[in-house]
Short mmCIF file of C-alpha atoms in Angstrom, two decimals:
data_model
loop_
_atom_site.label_atom_id
_atom_site.label_comp_id
_atom_site.label_asym_id
_atom_site.label_seq_id
_atom_site.Cartn_x
_atom_site.Cartn_y
_atom_site.Cartn_z
CA MET A 267 -8.31 167.48 -167.46
CA ARG A 268 -11.49 169.77 -168.02
CA ALA A 269 -12.74 167.68 -170.79
CA GLY A 270 -12.36 164.60 -169.04
CA LEU A 271 -14.19 165.79 -165.95
CA ILE A 272 -16.96 166.95 -168.28
CA ALA A 273 -17.09 163.62 -169.93
CA SER A 274 -17.10 161.88 -166.84
CA LEU A 275 -19.88 163.74 -165.14
CA THR A 276 -21.98 163.43 -168.24
CA GLY A 277 -21.21 159.96 -168.34
CA HIS A 278 -22.34 159.35 -164.60
CA THR A 279 -25.24 161.29 -164.76
CA VAL A 280 -26.39 159.39 -168.19
CA ILE A 281 -26.03 156.04 -166.39
CA LEU A 282 -27.57 156.98 -163.35
CA VAL A 283 -30.78 158.62 -165.45
CA TRP A 284 -30.82 155.18 -167.43
CA GLY A 285 -30.74 153.30 -164.19
CA LEU A 286 -33.42 155.31 -162.89
CA VAL A 287 -35.27 154.98 -166.02
CA ALA A 288 -34.70 151.73 -167.72
CA LEU A 289 -32.99 149.64 -165.58
CA PRO A 290 -35.53 147.13 -164.18
CA GLY A 291 -36.06 146.64 -160.47
CA ALA A 292 -35.87 143.01 -158.94
CA GLU A 293 -38.75 141.29 -159.99
CA SER A 294 -40.31 139.16 -157.15
CA PHE A 295 -39.38 135.60 -157.40
CA PRO A 296 -41.92 133.36 -159.14
CA GLU A 297 -44.45 131.68 -157.04
CA PRO A 298 -45.29 128.14 -157.64
CA VAL A 299 -48.92 127.97 -158.05
CA VAL A 300 -50.46 125.70 -155.19
CA ASP A 301 -53.92 124.26 -155.78
CA SER A 302 -56.22 124.80 -152.99
CA LEU A 303 -58.00 121.72 -151.65
CA PRO A 304 -61.43 122.38 -149.87
CA VAL A 305 -60.81 120.63 -146.66
CA GLU A 306 -63.57 119.74 -144.47
CA LEU A 307 -63.64 119.07 -140.56
CA VAL A 308 -65.77 116.34 -139.64
CA SER A 309 -66.08 115.31 -136.39
CA LEU A 310 -67.07 111.87 -135.65
CA SER A 311 -69.68 112.81 -133.22
CA GLU A 312 -71.48 114.58 -136.21
CA LEU A 313 -72.10 111.31 -137.54
CA THR A 314 -72.69 109.55 -134.35
CA GLU A 315 -75.33 111.97 -132.91
CA ILE A 316 -78.70 111.43 -133.96
CA GLN A 317 -81.76 113.38 -133.78
CA ILE A 318 -84.79 112.53 -132.10
CA GLY A 319 -88.07 112.83 -133.36
CA GLU A 320 -91.42 113.46 -132.04
CA THR A 321 -93.48 110.66 -130.58
CA ASP A 322 -96.84 111.95 -131.90
CA GLY A 323 -96.09 115.09 -133.88
CA ASP A 324 -97.20 115.46 -137.59
CA ILE A 325 -96.11 112.43 -139.46
CA GLU A 326 -96.30 114.71 -142.78
CA ALA A 327 -93.47 116.75 -141.49
CA ALA A 328 -91.19 113.71 -141.96
CA PRO A 329 -89.16 114.29 -145.19
CA ALA A 330 -90.19 110.94 -146.73
CA PRO A 331 -88.99 110.69 -150.22
CA LYS A 332 -91.95 110.70 -152.14
CA PRO A 333 -92.04 108.23 -154.86
CA VAL A 334 -92.29 109.89 -158.48
CA GLU A 335 -92.34 106.81 -160.22
CA ASN A 336 -94.32 103.89 -159.66
CA PRO A 337 -96.80 105.49 -156.99
CA GLN A 338 -98.13 103.21 -154.56
CA PRO A 339 -101.60 102.80 -155.23
CA GLU A 340 -102.34 101.78 -151.38
CA PRO A 341 -103.99 104.92 -150.03
CA PRO A 342 -102.20 106.15 -147.04
CA GLU A 343 -103.58 105.87 -143.94
CA PRO A 344 -104.96 108.92 -141.98
CA ALA A 345 -102.77 110.11 -139.65
CA GLU A 346 -105.31 110.07 -136.94
CA THR A 347 -104.94 106.46 -136.36
CA VAL A 348 -101.35 107.19 -135.34
CA ALA A 349 -102.36 109.01 -132.52
CA PRO A 350 -103.79 106.46 -130.50
CA GLU A 351 -100.27 104.95 -130.34
CA PRO A 352 -97.44 106.78 -130.12
CA ALA A 353 -94.74 104.70 -132.02
CA PRO A 354 -91.12 105.37 -131.74
CA VAL A 355 -90.56 107.74 -135.02
CA ALA A 356 -87.01 108.48 -134.09
CA ALA A 357 -84.05 106.03 -134.79
CA THR A 358 -82.55 106.75 -131.51
CA PRO A 359 -82.72 103.46 -129.35
CA PRO A 360 -84.78 103.32 -126.67
CA PRO A 361 -83.68 103.45 -122.72
CA PRO A 362 -82.33 100.00 -121.61
CA THR A 363 -85.23 99.65 -119.02
CA PRO A 364 -88.35 101.01 -120.53
CA ALA A 365 -90.68 101.20 -117.84
CA PRO A 366 -93.76 99.67 -119.31
CA ALA A 367 -95.70 102.44 -118.39
CA PRO A 368 -99.36 101.96 -119.05
CA ALA A 369 -101.18 103.41 -122.05
CA PRO A 370 -100.80 107.06 -122.50
CA THR A 371 -104.19 108.24 -122.71
CA PRO A 372 -103.37 110.56 -125.51
CA ALA A 373 -106.57 112.53 -125.57
CA PRO A 374 -105.74 115.40 -127.66
CA GLU A 375 -107.08 117.83 -125.30
CA PRO A 376 -105.35 120.97 -126.32
CA ILE A 377 -103.94 121.79 -122.80
CA THR A 378 -100.73 123.35 -123.08
CA ALA A 379 -97.66 122.33 -121.14
CA PRO A 380 -97.62 123.10 -117.76
CA ASP A 381 -93.93 124.48 -117.52
CA PRO A 382 -93.21 126.85 -120.56
CA GLU A 383 -89.74 125.37 -121.83
CA PRO A 384 -88.06 127.57 -124.10
CA GLU A 385 -87.05 124.83 -126.40
CA PRO A 386 -90.09 122.62 -126.71
CA ALA A 387 -88.06 119.65 -127.05
CA PRO A 388 -89.58 116.30 -127.97
CA VAL A 389 -90.14 113.37 -125.68
CA ALA A 390 -86.70 111.89 -125.29
CA GLU A 391 -87.61 108.39 -125.05
CA PRO A 392 -90.82 106.85 -126.45
CA ALA A 393 -90.96 105.16 -123.00
CA PRO A 394 -94.33 104.77 -122.84
CA GLU A 395 -94.50 101.76 -125.47
CA PRO A 396 -98.01 100.73 -124.92
CA GLU A 397 -97.62 97.16 -126.16
CA PRO A 398 -95.38 95.30 -123.40
CA ALA A 399 -94.98 92.60 -125.45
CA GLU A 400 -93.17 94.38 -128.40
CA GLU A 401 -89.36 94.54 -127.64
CA PRO A 402 -88.53 98.27 -127.61
CA GLN A 403 -84.47 97.50 -128.38
CA GLN A 404 -85.40 96.78 -131.93
CA ALA A 405 -86.92 99.65 -132.56
CA PRO A 406 -84.56 101.31 -135.23
CA PRO A 407 -84.37 98.83 -137.94
CA GLU A 408 -88.12 97.85 -137.52
CA PRO A 409 -90.18 100.02 -139.48
CA GLN A 410 -93.61 100.55 -137.45
CA PRO A 411 -96.29 99.47 -139.66
CA ILE A 412 -98.40 101.96 -138.41
CA VAL A 413 -96.12 105.06 -139.13
CA THR A 414 -94.94 103.85 -142.20
CA SER A 415 -98.45 103.74 -143.63
CA ALA A 416 -98.62 107.35 -143.33
CA VAL A 417 -96.30 107.56 -145.97
CA PRO A 418 -95.98 105.37 -149.42
CA ARG A 419 -94.71 101.76 -148.88
CA SER A 420 -92.32 102.01 -151.64
CA LYS A 421 -89.28 102.06 -149.14
CA PRO A 422 -89.64 101.04 -145.78
CA ALA A 423 -86.64 102.25 -144.20
CA PRO A 424 -86.65 105.65 -144.77
CA PRO A 425 -89.25 106.49 -142.30
CA THR A 426 -87.31 105.20 -139.38
CA ARG A 427 -84.41 107.81 -140.17
CA THR A 428 -86.91 110.75 -139.74
CA GLU A 429 -84.50 113.92 -139.13
CA GLU A 430 -86.68 116.33 -137.85
CA LYS A 431 -85.91 119.94 -137.14
CA PRO A 432 -86.41 121.10 -133.72
CA GLU A 433 -88.63 123.92 -134.70
CA GLU A 434 -91.14 121.54 -135.91
CA ILE A 435 -91.10 119.31 -132.86
CA GLN A 436 -94.11 120.26 -130.65
CA VAL A 437 -94.50 119.55 -127.23
CA ALA A 438 -96.70 116.33 -126.62
CA ASP A 439 -99.78 118.04 -125.84
CA ASN A 440 -100.68 115.90 -122.70
CA PRO A 441 -98.80 116.73 -119.62
CA ASP A 442 -99.85 113.53 -118.27
CA LEU A 443 -97.79 111.85 -120.77
CA LEU A 444 -94.86 114.08 -119.90
CA ASN A 445 -94.72 113.47 -116.43
CA LYS A 446 -94.93 109.86 -117.19
CA VAL A 447 -91.98 110.35 -119.21
CA ASN A 448 -90.01 112.14 -116.54
CA GLN A 449 -90.48 109.60 -113.87
CA ALA A 450 -89.22 106.82 -116.32
CA LEU A 451 -86.04 109.06 -116.82
CA ALA A 452 -85.75 109.48 -113.32
CA ASN A 453 -85.65 106.08 -112.80
CA THR A 454 -82.94 105.03 -115.34
CA SER A 455 -80.92 107.78 -114.95
CA THR A 456 -78.25 108.32 -111.99
CA SER A 457 -78.02 112.05 -112.80
CA GLN A 458 -79.23 114.58 -110.41
CA ALA A 459 -80.12 116.65 -113.01
CA PRO A 460 -84.08 116.72 -113.69
CA ALA A 461 -84.43 114.58 -116.28
CA SER A 462 -86.44 116.49 -119.02
CA ALA A 463 -88.76 115.30 -121.74
CA GLY A 464 -86.50 116.38 -124.26
CA THR A 465 -83.00 117.36 -124.35
CA ARG A 466 -81.49 120.98 -124.90
CA ASN A 467 -81.06 121.12 -128.74
CA GLY A 468 -83.61 118.28 -129.63
CA VAL A 469 -80.60 115.96 -129.86
CA GLN A 470 -80.66 113.20 -127.94
CA HIS A 471 -77.70 112.16 -125.72
CA ALA A 472 -75.76 110.47 -128.14
CA GLY A 473 -73.31 109.19 -125.55
CA LEU A 474 -69.84 108.98 -126.35
CA SER A 475 -68.38 108.80 -129.63
CA ALA A 476 -66.91 105.76 -130.90
CA ASN A 477 -63.38 106.68 -130.46
CA GLU A 478 -63.99 107.78 -126.92
CA LYS A 479 -65.13 104.32 -126.12
CA ASP A 480 -62.15 103.19 -127.53
CA VAL A 481 -60.12 105.53 -125.67
CA ILE A 482 -61.51 104.40 -122.55
CA ALA A 483 -61.03 100.80 -123.61
CA GLN A 484 -57.61 101.29 -124.69
CA MET A 485 -56.69 102.96 -121.25
CA ILE A 486 -58.13 99.71 -119.30
CA ARG A 487 -56.34 97.62 -121.99
CA GLU A 488 -53.12 99.17 -121.01
CA LYS A 489 -53.53 98.58 -117.32
CA TRP A 490 -54.62 95.06 -117.91
CA SER A 491 -52.08 92.88 -116.92
CA ARG A 492 -52.55 89.32 -118.83
CA LEU A 493 -49.93 86.62 -119.96
CA PRO A 494 -49.01 86.97 -123.50
CA ASP A 495 -50.66 83.79 -125.11
CA GLN A 496 -52.74 82.81 -127.91
CA TYR A 497 -56.19 83.21 -126.52
CA PRO A 498 -59.27 82.09 -128.54
CA SER A 499 -60.89 84.93 -130.63
CA ASP A 500 -64.09 84.88 -129.03
CA LEU A 501 -62.63 85.16 -125.82
CA LYS A 502 -63.55 88.47 -124.43
CA VAL A 503 -64.22 90.05 -121.03
CA ILE A 504 -67.14 92.48 -120.61
CA VAL A 505 -66.67 94.76 -117.79
CA ARG A 506 -69.58 96.94 -116.56
CA PHE A 507 -69.10 99.90 -114.06
CA LYS A 508 -70.69 102.90 -112.98
CA LEU A 509 -68.99 106.40 -112.99
CA SER A 510 -69.80 109.81 -111.12
CA PRO A 511 -70.13 113.04 -112.97
CA GLN A 512 -66.53 113.77 -111.56
CA GLY A 513 -65.16 110.81 -113.49
CA LYS A 514 -64.78 108.29 -110.52
CA LEU A 515 -65.61 105.11 -110.36
CA SER A 516 -68.66 104.52 -108.09
CA GLY A 517 -69.76 100.93 -107.10
CA ALA A 518 -67.88 97.84 -107.98
CA PRO A 519 -67.06 96.78 -111.57
CA THR A 520 -68.49 93.82 -112.49
CA VAL A 521 -67.85 91.38 -115.24
CA GLU A 522 -70.69 90.80 -117.73
CA ASN A 523 -69.73 87.56 -119.12
CA SER A 524 -68.28 84.23 -119.04
CA HIS A 525 -66.29 81.62 -120.76
CA PRO A 526 -65.46 78.27 -120.59
CA ASP A 527 -61.77 78.99 -121.21
CA PRO A 528 -59.83 78.23 -117.89
CA ARG A 529 -57.83 81.34 -118.35
CA PHE A 530 -60.91 83.64 -118.24
CA GLN A 531 -61.21 83.73 -114.65
CA ALA A 532 -57.73 85.36 -114.40
CA LEU A 533 -58.30 87.57 -117.19
CA ALA A 534 -61.47 88.81 -115.78
CA SER A 535 -60.41 89.55 -112.40
CA ALA A 536 -57.26 91.23 -114.05
CA ALA A 537 -59.57 93.40 -116.07
CA LEU A 538 -61.55 94.40 -112.74
CA ARG A 539 -58.10 95.37 -111.44
CA ALA A 540 -57.34 97.61 -114.51
CA VAL A 541 -60.60 99.40 -114.21
CA TYR A 542 -59.70 100.19 -110.61
CA ARG A 543 -56.06 101.26 -111.57
CA VAL A 544 -57.43 103.27 -114.50
CA ASP A 545 -59.75 105.06 -111.87
CA ALA A 546 -56.99 105.48 -109.46
CA GLU A 547 -55.09 107.53 -112.09
CA GLY A 548 -57.85 109.49 -112.92
CA GLY A 549 -58.37 107.96 -116.38
CA PHE A 550 -61.85 108.53 -116.63
CA SER A 551 -61.98 112.23 -115.70
CA ILE A 552 -61.17 112.93 -119.21
CA LEU A 553 -64.57 111.93 -120.49
CA PRO A 554 -66.64 115.10 -121.59
CA ARG A 555 -68.73 116.36 -118.94
CA GLU A 556 -71.93 117.08 -121.24
CA LYS A 557 -71.97 113.43 -122.26
CA TYR A 558 -72.43 112.13 -119.14
CA ASP A 559 -76.35 112.26 -118.67
CA GLY A 560 -78.83 109.78 -120.90
CA PRO A 561 -78.99 106.40 -121.41
CA ASN A 562 -75.85 106.39 -123.58
CA GLY A 563 -73.97 108.66 -121.70
CA TRP A 564 -70.85 107.33 -119.84
CA ASN A 565 -72.33 107.13 -116.46
CA THR A 566 -72.65 103.42 -116.97
CA MET A 567 -69.70 102.07 -119.10
CA GLN A 568 -69.60 98.41 -120.62
CA PRO A 569 -66.56 98.09 -122.55
CA THR A 570 -65.30 94.93 -124.10
CA LEU A 571 -62.04 93.84 -124.00
CA TYR A 572 -60.25 91.47 -125.91
CA PRO A 573 -56.96 89.77 -124.56
CA ASN A 574 -55.37 89.22 -127.69
CA GLY A 575 -52.94 91.88 -129.25
CA MET B 175 -57.63 132.61 -150.51
CA GLU B 176 -55.61 133.51 -153.45
CA THR B 177 -55.84 137.19 -153.23
CA LEU B 178 -54.85 136.82 -149.48
CA VAL B 179 -51.44 135.04 -150.47
CA GLN B 180 -50.73 137.77 -153.06
CA SER B 181 -51.69 140.52 -150.80
CA THR B 182 -49.29 139.01 -147.92
CA LEU B 183 -46.54 138.38 -150.60
CA ALA B 184 -46.93 141.81 -152.36
CA ALA B 185 -46.75 143.79 -149.34
CA PRO B 186 -43.21 143.97 -148.19
CA GLU B 187 -42.14 144.52 -151.66
CA GLY B 188 -40.76 148.14 -151.86
CA ASP B 189 -39.22 150.18 -154.28
CA LEU B 190 -35.62 148.68 -155.12
CA SER B 191 -34.24 151.45 -157.63
CA PHE B 192 -31.27 153.27 -157.23
CA PHE B 193 -32.68 156.40 -155.87
CA SER B 194 -34.68 154.74 -153.07
CA LEU B 195 -31.71 152.50 -152.35
CA PHE B 196 -29.88 155.87 -151.80
CA TRP B 197 -32.48 157.60 -150.32
CA GLN B 198 -33.65 154.98 -147.46
CA ALA B 199 -30.09 154.18 -146.56
CA HIS B 200 -28.38 155.45 -143.06
CA PHE B 201 -26.44 158.61 -143.04
CA VAL B 202 -23.19 157.12 -142.88
CA VAL B 203 -24.20 154.82 -145.80
CA LYS B 204 -25.21 157.73 -147.96
CA VAL B 205 -21.88 159.75 -146.95
CA VAL B 206 -19.93 156.45 -148.61
CA MET B 207 -21.97 156.21 -151.33
CA ILE B 208 -21.56 159.88 -152.11
CA GLY B 209 -17.89 159.51 -151.83
CA LEU B 210 -17.52 156.56 -153.59
CA LEU B 211 -19.73 158.36 -156.38
CA ALA B 212 -17.33 161.53 -156.54
CA ALA B 213 -14.67 158.98 -156.47
CA SER B 214 -15.96 157.35 -159.68
CA VAL B 215 -16.42 160.69 -161.18
CA TRP B 216 -13.06 161.52 -160.38
CA CYS B 217 -11.54 158.36 -161.58
CA TRP B 218 -13.34 158.61 -165.03
CA ALA B 219 -12.43 162.24 -165.65
CA ILE B 220 -8.71 161.33 -165.08
CA ILE B 221 -9.15 157.91 -167.25
CA VAL B 222 -10.71 160.21 -170.07
CA ASP B 223 -8.13 162.71 -169.59
CA LYS B 224 -5.14 159.98 -169.75
CA VAL B 225 -6.40 158.44 -172.59
CA LEU B 226 -6.53 161.62 -174.61
CA LEU B 227 -3.18 162.62 -173.47
CA MET B 228 -1.63 159.34 -174.26
CA GLY B 229 -3.07 159.10 -177.60
CA ARG B 230 -2.15 162.51 -178.19
CA THR B 231 1.52 162.00 -176.82
CA ARG B 232 2.16 158.91 -179.38
CA ARG B 233 0.93 160.72 -182.21
CA GLN B 234 3.05 163.44 -181.54
CA MET B 235 6.18 161.04 -180.95
CA THR B 236 5.21 159.49 -184.31
CA ARG B 237 4.94 162.47 -186.14
CA PHE B 238 8.30 164.00 -184.66
CA GLU B 239 10.01 161.02 -185.77
CA THR B 240 8.90 161.19 -189.34
CA VAL B 241 9.93 164.67 -189.64
CA PHE B 242 13.16 164.07 -187.78
CA TRP B 243 14.34 161.22 -190.09
CA SER B 244 12.73 162.76 -193.23
CA GLY B 245 16.30 164.34 -193.87
CA GLN B 246 15.42 167.61 -192.57
CA SER B 247 18.16 169.75 -191.51
CA LEU B 248 18.44 170.00 -187.87
CA GLU B 249 18.68 173.79 -187.78
CA GLU B 250 15.52 174.08 -189.65
CA LEU B 251 13.68 171.73 -187.60
CA TYR B 252 14.84 173.59 -184.51
CA GLY B 253 13.68 176.93 -185.96
CA THR B 254 10.22 175.81 -186.48
CA LEU B 255 10.06 174.14 -182.76
CA HIS B 256 11.70 176.46 -180.50
CA ASN B 257 9.09 178.70 -180.37
CA ARG B 258 6.39 176.40 -179.44
CA VAL B 259 5.26 174.65 -176.17
CA ASN B 260 6.55 171.31 -177.07
CA HIS B 261 6.02 167.88 -175.38
CA SER B 262 7.90 164.58 -175.47
CA MET B 263 10.24 163.85 -178.22
CA ALA B 264 10.19 167.57 -179.39
CA ALA B 265 10.76 168.80 -176.01
CA LEU B 266 13.63 166.54 -175.91
CA PHE B 267 14.86 167.63 -179.27
CA VAL B 268 14.61 171.22 -178.28
CA ALA B 269 16.23 170.82 -175.06
CA ALA B 270 19.32 169.43 -176.61
CA MET B 271 19.41 171.68 -179.27
CA ARG B 272 19.22 174.69 -177.18
CA GLU B 273 22.37 173.54 -175.09
CA TRP B 274 24.13 173.03 -178.32
CA LYS B 275 23.32 176.28 -179.60
CA ARG B 276 24.25 177.77 -176.57
CA SER B 277 27.66 176.24 -176.52
CA HIS B 278 28.32 177.41 -179.77
CA GLU B 279 27.07 181.37 -179.17
CA GLY B 280 30.03 182.29 -177.19
CA ALA B 281 33.61 183.32 -178.57
CA LYS B 282 34.83 180.44 -177.71
CA PRO B 283 33.00 177.43 -177.87
CA ALA B 284 32.41 174.99 -174.89
CA ILE B 285 32.79 171.94 -176.78
CA GLY B 286 34.70 169.93 -174.13
CA SER B 287 32.06 168.56 -171.94
CA LEU B 288 28.94 169.13 -174.30
CA GLN B 289 28.13 165.88 -174.96
CA GLN B 290 27.49 164.88 -170.71
CA ARG B 291 25.33 168.28 -170.94
CA ILE B 292 23.40 167.45 -173.58
CA ASP B 293 22.69 163.98 -172.02
CA ARG B 294 21.65 165.67 -168.48
CA VAL B 295 19.63 167.91 -170.48
CA MET B 296 17.52 165.08 -172.16
CA ASP B 297 17.64 163.16 -168.94
CA VAL B 298 15.66 165.74 -167.14
CA THR B 299 13.90 166.45 -170.14
CA ILE B 300 12.52 162.91 -170.07
CA GLN B 301 11.90 162.89 -166.23
CA ARG B 302 9.72 166.05 -166.72
CA GLU B 303 7.76 164.29 -169.43
CA ALA B 304 7.57 160.94 -167.48
CA GLU B 305 6.15 163.11 -164.41
CA ARG B 306 3.84 164.99 -166.84
CA LEU B 307 2.26 161.45 -168.32
CA GLU B 308 2.20 159.77 -164.73
CA ALA B 309 0.32 162.75 -162.86
CA ARG B 310 -3.01 161.47 -161.05
CA LEU B 311 -2.30 157.99 -161.89
CA LEU B 312 -1.67 157.80 -158.20
CA ILE B 313 -5.12 158.62 -157.50
CA LEU B 314 -6.44 155.81 -159.98
CA ALA B 315 -4.30 153.37 -157.72
CA THR B 316 -5.63 154.46 -154.61
CA VAL B 317 -9.30 154.65 -155.72
CA GLY B 318 -8.57 150.95 -156.99
CA SER B 319 -7.46 149.55 -153.82
CA ALA B 320 -9.41 151.70 -151.34
CA ALA B 321 -13.04 152.01 -152.94
CA PRO B 322 -14.00 148.30 -152.29
CA PHE B 323 -12.89 148.87 -148.73
CA ILE B 324 -14.82 152.00 -148.44
CA GLY B 325 -17.92 150.21 -149.86
CA LEU B 326 -17.47 147.50 -147.38
CA PHE B 327 -17.66 149.92 -144.83
CA GLY B 328 -20.57 151.07 -146.10
CA THR B 329 -22.23 147.61 -146.50
CA VAL B 330 -21.20 146.73 -142.81
CA TRP B 331 -22.66 149.59 -141.40
CA GLY B 332 -26.13 149.38 -143.28
CA ILE B 333 -26.11 145.65 -142.16
CA MET B 334 -25.49 146.70 -138.59
CA THR B 335 -28.40 149.39 -138.47
CA ALA B 336 -30.35 146.83 -140.07
CA PHE B 337 -30.01 144.19 -137.56
CA GLN B 338 -30.56 146.95 -135.12
CA ALA B 339 -33.88 147.61 -136.63
CA ILE B 340 -34.73 144.05 -137.19
CA ALA B 341 -33.97 143.68 -133.52
CA ALA B 342 -36.15 146.76 -132.65
CA SER B 343 -39.28 145.55 -134.82
CA GLU B 344 -38.88 141.73 -133.26
CA SER B 345 -39.70 140.26 -136.47
CA THR B 346 -37.20 137.76 -138.01
CA ASN B 347 -39.29 137.57 -141.36
CA LEU B 348 -36.92 137.64 -144.36
CA ALA B 349 -39.29 140.52 -145.79
CA VAL B 350 -38.12 142.72 -142.94
CA VAL B 351 -34.37 141.81 -143.25
CA ALA B 352 -33.88 142.16 -146.92
CA PRO B 353 -34.58 145.87 -147.54
CA GLY B 354 -31.96 146.82 -145.41
CA ILE B 355 -29.30 144.24 -146.31
CA ALA B 356 -30.20 145.23 -149.82
CA GLU B 357 -29.39 148.89 -149.52
CA ALA B 358 -26.21 147.97 -147.45
CA LEU B 359 -24.99 146.04 -150.29
CA PHE B 360 -25.63 148.85 -152.70
CA ALA B 361 -22.76 150.58 -150.85
CA THR B 362 -20.17 147.57 -151.83
CA ALA B 363 -21.71 147.69 -155.67
CA LEU B 364 -20.66 151.35 -155.80
CA GLY B 365 -17.14 150.64 -154.46
CA LEU B 366 -16.57 147.73 -156.74
CA LEU B 367 -17.93 150.34 -159.69
CA ALA B 368 -15.54 152.88 -158.72
CA ALA B 369 -12.67 150.23 -158.28
CA ILE B 370 -12.76 148.13 -161.05
CA PRO B 371 -12.56 150.92 -163.73
CA ALA B 372 -9.61 152.50 -161.89
CA VAL B 373 -7.65 149.39 -161.25
CA ILE B 374 -7.81 148.64 -165.13
CA ALA B 375 -7.00 151.92 -166.16
CA TYR B 376 -4.11 152.48 -163.83
CA ASN B 377 -2.45 149.16 -165.04
CA LYS B 378 -3.37 150.17 -168.64
CA PHE B 379 -1.74 153.83 -168.20
CA ALA B 380 1.16 152.80 -166.23
CA SER B 381 2.27 150.37 -168.78
CA ASP B 382 1.56 153.18 -171.38
CA VAL B 383 3.88 155.51 -169.51
CA GLY B 384 6.49 153.03 -169.39
CA LYS B 385 6.48 152.63 -172.91
CA ALA B 386 6.39 156.37 -173.88
CA VAL B 387 9.25 156.65 -171.66
CA ALA B 388 11.33 154.14 -173.15
CA ARG B 389 10.45 155.41 -176.62
CA MET B 390 12.04 159.01 -175.48
CA GLU B 391 14.99 157.27 -173.98
CA GLY B 392 15.71 155.31 -177.11
CA PHE B 393 15.25 158.72 -179.38
CA ALA B 394 17.50 160.53 -176.66
CA ASP B 395 20.15 157.93 -177.04
CA GLU B 396 19.98 158.09 -181.00
CA PHE B 397 20.01 162.07 -180.88
CA SER B 398 22.72 162.18 -178.37
CA ALA B 399 24.72 159.60 -180.76
CA ILE B 400 24.07 161.94 -183.41
CA LEU B 401 25.21 165.46 -181.85
CA SER B 402 28.39 163.43 -180.24
CA ARG B 403 29.40 162.57 -183.92
CA GLN B 404 28.75 166.13 -184.72
CA ILE B 405 30.85 167.26 -181.89
CA ASP B 406 33.70 164.90 -182.82
CA GLU B 407 33.52 166.03 -186.22
CA ARG B 408 33.80 169.56 -185.61
CA GLY B 409 36.53 169.18 -182.77
#
């Protein structure tokens, strides 16, 4: 019996020691290698927000593409010629009702701005269009010849898309001009906030993004009671209404267009009722408050409704 | 990114060797494990002992049979064997011859019921030999049947405490659950480790003992027949 006990103890000890030393521990399961994909979140407003430029700043600051090849032999006009006429450099659309202010006598007197704003914002809207004959709505696509003359004419489009850093923007050095602009803004905006010569970040109120406008239009369409029918494709109802900053309807909505179709009148009145119903359910209060102001803000909305679909 | 994933994967990985599994276990589970280990040691001691005993017994019986059937005189054989400690067939032979000798020692030989006395003496010797061979086999049977349950008890206890710990830590992550269950299952593994050899060895030794006893009984019958013939020839 002693031999057996000794043999058993020896065997167990050997096995335990072997298990401690040599027996491999549990290995972790192999993990499948997952390729990581870089994902960028791009909001629509990044694409729709457009920075505003200055009205009469340095033209050289504009990052115009320099033609390396085929340099235009035409000598660029000196920038001083631009100064008397503050042409809209930015691609932002001008206000809908630009007061044809008188010519802004831009005497280059080095008078500092009366209110020392921390952010020297540019003039938001090139309201003081000196030539009233010129239609302001077509500002972005049309390269102003005076402006583009500062850069080589090889590519006419880029100067309209000048994206200037806010640091480079200088206050218009004419206080009279600022005052005029303030007045023009105050006329057009229903906001109680004092209209500034610029906006906070040098970014113009871009207004609602496209999908936000779509959401509003969709909300109205859902409340729009209409008979399911085959309507002509060009039949649409454009309603226009004003909103308070709290997202409530202010004033009565109106229909902006007309159509010879006999069903148009019914559709139009139904669309107006739909606007009232959306307002009664508080649908407009979802709109972001910071986008209320400005000519593109949602203080006034004008969604286009199509009865089909 | 990749380093982050790897670090979170590698964090809960602990040492899962035998020793750490034992060391991290609950006290009750530790006791169960130690008991099972002792049972395994004892079982293997018995197994080794029985293997040696059975082999020795088989060899002794074979050797004795060759000597017995070699035509050697029974008196001579008894003379060489009766002073030793004998086992199995030799013990049978010595017991029967001793009874034969004693029956012829007196002035008047007691031959009348000598045959019955020899048979009884050999039966007793076979029983004693079978007892010797079967000793401690019951321990193997007990360990073989009880060790899995003991291990299961340790496992249940370990899982119970593991779940209590999980409830206390308020995390259902598998990495939190796994080590406790692994060390609990280690108790069942030890129980099976002790039980499986015990069951196999018990079955083998039980049949070995049966065979050895049958062989001794056969020899006892043959030897009884020889002695019976001698008695009748002398009577």
